[in-house]
Amino acid sequence: MSAPAPGNAEPAGAAKLRERVAGLPDDPGVYLFRDARGSVLYVGKAQNLRARVRSYLVPGGDGRIRMHLLVPRIADVEVVATSSVKEALLLENELIKRHKPRFNVRLRDDKNYLALRIDPREELARFTETRKFARDGALHFGPYTSSQALHQTLSSLQRLFPLRTCSDGVFKNYRRRGRPCLEHSLGRCAAPCCDRIEPEAYAELVRGAVLFLKGRGEDVVAGLEERMREAAEAERFEEAAKLRDRIRAIESTIERQAMVSTQFADRDVLGLAREANQVDVQVLHVRQGKLMGGNAYSFRDVRIDDAAVLESFVSQFYSGDRDIPSEILLPLEIEAAEELASVWRERAGRSVRVARPRRGEGRRLLEMAQRNAALSLAERTRREQTRDELLDTLRSALRLDDRPEKIECYDVSHLQGALTVASRVVFVNATPHKDGYRRYKLREAAAGDDYGAMREVLRRRLTRLDSDPAPDLLLLDGGKGQLGAVRGVLRDLEIEGISLASLAKQRDPESPSSRVLRHAGPKRERVFLDGVKDPLLLAPSDPALLLLQRVRDESHRFAIAYHRELRRKTQFRSILDELPGIGPVKRRSLLRHLGSLERIRAAGEDQLAAVPKLTRADAALIHRFFRGDAETPRKEADARSGS
């Protein structure tokens, strides 16, 4: 059956909707289409609410391809009038985040990119990482699309401009000690904490680093060359040699930077690629003419046209404290370009231009972004095909009816029965889904009872299926015993339709003759299936086994990490509980102020006395306690308490 022509399909109850639309205001605002169950299908904004909503109900009225998929589902409409289209844009963005409508494009992860921040007005300024491009008078450089890219830049900067990177607290500690840290020995810090550099020379390093990040490396080189000549003429040859080495390092770095624009403007360049209902949007970040990097954003089952996708994307992408460049280049015209530019100008505090270049350098950059979007979409399609093949392999190996698209794995960890914990990891389409990870403190199972622990954690998990849908496959770290324990929980809770499997190492042979060969090769994994007597022995290179091992190992890692964390906290609390005369309030203050047991143990009396709520006498007692004289502080504490 062919799809209805765009705009021709009418929603159920169209007559009732027309009556509702007739009473809508002709103000700007936001409209929400709901289905028969009341769920929000689509959120949009309009200059004229009545005219825009009516256009959906007139054959061919909206005119946007793919809107015919939305219209038959509309059962009701809700509107919110605003004072301007600009205000409607902001409200639309918030409502999309809140309701997550099926027919809107929604950014799943709208965390801001990282940036380097420095405030040259500060004494002994340093670079710090930030996700906020706040208008606080400081300078921000970025965005960096990954922490790795930022740290690589910062590492290069430290070699060229050895500025401090330590926190103020660490800086003060080294100043008190009078000797610099390892960074100075490696030539990555000028050690201002120990006065190894004059404040004026340090400020010159800051200016050079800022110019370099602004793309003016040639200006930095020119200044250094002048200083090198002056040092050579004054016969300060060691200083001149150091300046020469810095010049060479900076010139080498400049040569490696990719210039993509002759204009030293800050630009974001967007590309969009589509295959059926799959869309990828590519964002390239050009700063001072240099390509800083880019990211692709993927959207599945997109039911709106490309212009609507792009408008919704940029509206969400540049919300919050995200860096807004002076130019945003788009591959398509979008309806709200002028209003969005106005919002961004207010947020950035400067001019922001939205354009669709038809020729020249801007067009070339757009074509680059379009190519990258197409490559990203093609790579995603290839990965998804590979993923589907992998899940089909696993389905066949485990004799399942359907693909195990959602796998949950559970592991129990303890130390000789103490501090028993469990972990849950979730893989969706063979990829970790970290929002679904959970950690459990086990309260009911007896110490060392792994089967009881597994029963407890699965009972807690499977009684929450209303809010946390069941997996296709439950994978357990263990053998037949764990499998039987969980099968009993499923039976008790009368739950069906969840496949079970467990993964265990092959046992060592028991016969004396075979023990000689015990370490001849790696132990093979055994896969136990529910209702199957003998375990599967899959080949070590079998993709299905490799996926199961990956899921199991991640669950094991997560459980052990939680167990270690609890052990550290328990040990930490037990030592702090022994501090004489120091109650819970003062212990919490110590933790907040110094952060770790090692820092408390290493702190001097003056540093301890600076902790809020601690007296000088408290500081002296704690200091002596950690220096090994534990008995005297206890006697003094007893004397102070009158006992």
PDB file of N, CA and C in Angstrom, residues 265-272 281-287 291-295 325-332 355-357 362-373:
ATOM      1  N   ALA A 265      38.329  33.857  11.592  1.00  0.00           N
ATOM      2  CA  ALA A 265      37.047  33.948  12.289  1.00  0.00           C
ATOM      3  C   ALA A 265      36.782  32.642  13.027  1.00  0.00           C
ATOM      4  N   ASP A 266      35.922  32.736  14.046  1.00  0.00           N
ATOM      5  CA  ASP A 266      35.446  31.543  14.743  1.00  0.00           C
ATOM      6  C   ASP A 266      34.150  31.102  14.083  1.00  0.00           C
ATOM      7  N   ARG A 267      34.144  29.877  13.576  1.00  0.00           N
ATOM      8  CA  ARG A 267      32.979  29.382  12.845  1.00  0.00           C
ATOM      9  C   ARG A 267      32.640  27.968  13.291  1.00  0.00           C
ATOM     10  N   ASP A 268      31.351  27.665  13.293  1.00  0.00           N
ATOM     11  CA  ASP A 268      30.881  26.289  13.325  1.00  0.00           C
ATOM     12  C   ASP A 268      30.248  26.012  11.972  1.00  0.00           C
ATOM     13  N   VAL A 269      30.621  24.899  11.372  1.00  0.00           N
ATOM     14  CA  VAL A 269      30.126  24.545  10.044  1.00  0.00           C
ATOM     15  C   VAL A 269      29.371  23.231  10.170  1.00  0.00           C
ATOM     16  N   LEU A 270      28.105  23.227   9.751  1.00  0.00           N
ATOM     17  CA  LEU A 270      27.255  22.049   9.930  1.00  0.00           C
ATOM     18  C   LEU A 270      26.981  21.368   8.600  1.00  0.00           C
ATOM     19  N   GLY A 271      27.005  20.055   8.628  1.00  0.00           N
ATOM     20  CA  GLY A 271      26.608  19.255   7.486  1.00  0.00           C
ATOM     21  C   GLY A 271      25.518  18.282   7.901  1.00  0.00           C
ATOM     22  N   LEU A 272      24.698  17.849   6.954  1.00  0.00           N
ATOM     23  CA  LEU A 272      23.599  16.924   7.258  1.00  0.00           C
ATOM     24  C   LEU A 272      23.512  15.875   6.162  1.00  0.00           C
ATOM     25  N   VAL A 281      24.145  14.537  11.694  1.00  0.00           N
ATOM     26  CA  VAL A 281      24.532  15.947  11.612  1.00  0.00           C
ATOM     27  C   VAL A 281      25.981  16.057  12.065  1.00  0.00           C
ATOM     28  N   GLN A 282      26.805  16.687  11.236  1.00  0.00           N
ATOM     29  CA  GLN A 282      28.221  16.882  11.557  1.00  0.00           C
ATOM     30  C   GLN A 282      28.448  18.351  11.908  1.00  0.00           C
ATOM     31  N   VAL A 283      29.178  18.588  13.008  1.00  0.00           N
ATOM     32  CA  VAL A 283      29.542  19.951  13.403  1.00  0.00           C
ATOM     33  C   VAL A 283      31.060  20.053  13.391  1.00  0.00           C
ATOM     34  N   LEU A 284      31.594  20.913  12.519  1.00  0.00           N
ATOM     35  CA  LEU A 284      33.031  21.188  12.474  1.00  0.00           C
ATOM     36  C   LEU A 284      33.292  22.518  13.168  1.00  0.00           C
ATOM     37  N   HIS A 285      34.298  22.541  14.036  1.00  0.00           N
ATOM     38  CA  HIS A 285      34.629  23.750  14.785  1.00  0.00           C
ATOM     39  C   HIS A 285      35.902  24.366  14.207  1.00  0.00           C
ATOM     40  N   VAL A 286      35.771  25.542  13.633  1.00  0.00           N
ATOM     41  CA  VAL A 286      36.915  26.280  13.093  1.00  0.00           C
ATOM     42  C   VAL A 286      37.149  27.478  13.997  1.00  0.00           C
ATOM     43  N   ARG A 287      38.344  27.560  14.557  1.00  0.00           N
ATOM     44  CA  ARG A 287      38.684  28.671  15.447  1.00  0.00           C
ATOM     45  C   ARG A 287      39.958  29.336  14.951  1.00  0.00           C
ATOM     46  N   LEU A 291      41.053  24.228  11.999  1.00  0.00           N
ATOM     47  CA  LEU A 291      40.052  23.206  12.293  1.00  0.00           C
ATOM     48  C   LEU A 291      40.393  22.554  13.623  1.00  0.00           C
ATOM     49  N   MET A 292      39.539  22.793  14.632  1.00  0.00           N
ATOM     50  CA  MET A 292      39.790  22.269  15.978  1.00  0.00           C
ATOM     51  C   MET A 292      39.280  20.843  16.148  1.00  0.00           C
ATOM     52  N   GLY A 293      38.406  20.408  15.245  1.00  0.00           N
ATOM     53  CA  GLY A 293      37.827  19.069  15.363  1.00  0.00           C
ATOM     54  C   GLY A 293      36.344  19.129  15.063  1.00  0.00           C
ATOM     55  N   GLY A 294      35.687  18.025  15.256  1.00  0.00           N
ATOM     56  CA  GLY A 294      34.261  17.974  14.983  1.00  0.00           C
ATOM     57  C   GLY A 294      33.634  16.737  15.586  1.00  0.00           C
ATOM     58  N   ASN A 295      32.317  16.748  15.618  1.00  0.00           N
ATOM     59  CA  ASN A 295      31.564  15.610  16.151  1.00  0.00           C
ATOM     60  C   ASN A 295      30.363  15.336  15.268  1.00  0.00           C
ATOM     61  N   PRO A 325      30.057  30.551  18.358  1.00  0.00           N
ATOM     62  CA  PRO A 325      31.030  31.264  17.526  1.00  0.00           C
ATOM     63  C   PRO A 325      30.402  32.480  16.860  1.00  0.00           C
ATOM     64  N   SER A 326      31.225  33.257  16.182  1.00  0.00           N
ATOM     65  CA  SER A 326      30.706  34.466  15.531  1.00  0.00           C
ATOM     66  C   SER A 326      29.958  34.137  14.247  1.00  0.00           C
ATOM     67  N   GLU A 327      30.215  32.955  13.652  1.00  0.00           N
ATOM     68  CA  GLU A 327      29.501  32.540  12.445  1.00  0.00           C
ATOM     69  C   GLU A 327      29.063  31.087  12.564  1.00  0.00           C
ATOM     70  N   ILE A 328      27.838  30.820  12.134  1.00  0.00           N
ATOM     71  CA  ILE A 328      27.322  29.451  12.070  1.00  0.00           C
ATOM     72  C   ILE A 328      26.854  29.224  10.637  1.00  0.00           C
ATOM     73  N   LEU A 329      27.521  28.306   9.942  1.00  0.00           N
ATOM     74  CA  LEU A 329      27.215  28.046   8.541  1.00  0.00           C
ATOM     75  C   LEU A 329      26.355  26.793   8.441  1.00  0.00           C
ATOM     76  N   LEU A 330      25.212  26.921   7.744  1.00  0.00           N
ATOM     77  CA  LEU A 330      24.242  25.827   7.645  1.00  0.00           C
ATOM     78  C   LEU A 330      24.080  25.394   6.196  1.00  0.00           C
ATOM     79  N   PRO A 331      23.830  24.102   5.950  1.00  0.00           N
ATOM     80  CA  PRO A 331      23.654  23.620   4.579  1.00  0.00           C
ATOM     81  C   PRO A 331      22.256  23.862   4.023  1.00  0.00           C
ATOM     82  N   LEU A 332      21.308  24.255   4.889  1.00  0.00           N
ATOM     83  CA  LEU A 332      19.923  24.478   4.471  1.00  0.00           C
ATOM     84  C   LEU A 332      19.401  25.764   5.091  1.00  0.00           C
ATOM     85  N   ALA A 355      24.400  31.810   8.354  1.00  0.00           N
ATOM     86  CA  ALA A 355      24.444  31.970   6.898  1.00  0.00           C
ATOM     87  C   ALA A 355      24.456  30.617   6.205  1.00  0.00           C
ATOM     88  N   ARG A 356      24.052  30.652   4.922  1.00  0.00           N
ATOM     89  CA  ARG A 356      24.164  29.492   4.037  1.00  0.00           C
ATOM     90  C   ARG A 356      24.933  29.943   2.794  1.00  0.00           C
ATOM     91  N   PRO A 357      26.268  29.878   2.838  1.00  0.00           N
ATOM     92  CA  PRO A 357      27.077  30.389   1.723  1.00  0.00           C
ATOM     93  C   PRO A 357      26.808  29.618   0.430  1.00  0.00           C
ATOM     94  N   GLY A 362      33.297  29.789   2.336  1.00  0.00           N
ATOM     95  CA  GLY A 362      32.220  29.270   3.168  1.00  0.00           C
ATOM     96  C   GLY A 362      31.570  28.052   2.536  1.00  0.00           C
ATOM     97  N   ARG A 363      31.358  28.111   1.210  1.00  0.00           N
ATOM     98  CA  ARG A 363      30.760  26.972   0.514  1.00  0.00           C
ATOM     99  C   ARG A 363      31.682  25.750   0.583  1.00  0.00           C
ATOM    100  N   ARG A 364      32.989  25.989   0.446  1.00  0.00           N
ATOM    101  CA  ARG A 364      33.950  24.888   0.515  1.00  0.00           C
ATOM    102  C   ARG A 364      33.915  24.226   1.893  1.00  0.00           C
ATOM    103  N   LEU A 365      33.800  25.027   2.951  1.00  0.00           N
ATOM    104  CA  LEU A 365      33.718  24.471   4.301  1.00  0.00           C
ATOM    105  C   LEU A 365      32.429  23.675   4.489  1.00  0.00           C
ATOM    106  N   LEU A 366      31.327  24.184   3.927  1.00  0.00           N
ATOM    107  CA  LEU A 366      30.061  23.446   4.015  1.00  0.00           C
ATOM    108  C   LEU A 366      30.167  22.092   3.318  1.00  0.00           C
ATOM    109  N   GLU A 367      30.818  22.079   2.155  1.00  0.00           N
ATOM    110  CA  GLU A 367      30.973  20.817   1.432  1.00  0.00           C
ATOM    111  C   GLU A 367      31.810  19.832   2.242  1.00  0.00           C
ATOM    112  N   MET A 368      32.818  20.355   2.958  1.00  0.00           N
ATOM    113  CA  MET A 368      33.628  19.495   3.826  1.00  0.00           C
ATOM    114  C   MET A 368      32.762  18.894   4.928  1.00  0.00           C
ATOM    115  N   ALA A 369      31.907  19.725   5.540  1.00  0.00           N
ATOM    116  CA  ALA A 369      31.026  19.231   6.600  1.00  0.00           C
ATOM    117  C   ALA A 369      30.026  18.221   6.050  1.00  0.00           C
ATOM    118  N   GLN A 370      29.511  18.470   4.845  1.00  0.00           N
ATOM    119  CA  GLN A 370      28.566  17.538   4.226  1.00  0.00           C
ATOM    120  C   GLN A 370      29.232  16.186   3.961  1.00  0.00           C
ATOM    121  N   ARG A 371      30.476  16.227   3.466  1.00  0.00           N
ATOM    122  CA  ARG A 371      31.193  14.968   3.213  1.00  0.00           C
ATOM    123  C   ARG A 371      31.398  14.195   4.510  1.00  0.00           C
ATOM    124  N   ASN A 372      31.758  14.907   5.569  1.00  0.00           N
ATOM    125  CA  ASN A 372      31.981  14.244   6.852  1.00  0.00           C
ATOM    126  C   ASN A 372      30.687  13.661   7.415  1.00  0.00           C
ATOM    127  N   ALA A 373      29.563  14.374   7.217  1.00  0.00           N
ATOM    128  CA  ALA A 373      28.274  13.848   7.670  1.00  0.00           C
ATOM    129  C   ALA A 373      27.925  12.564   6.917  1.00  0.00           C
TER     130      ALA A 373
END
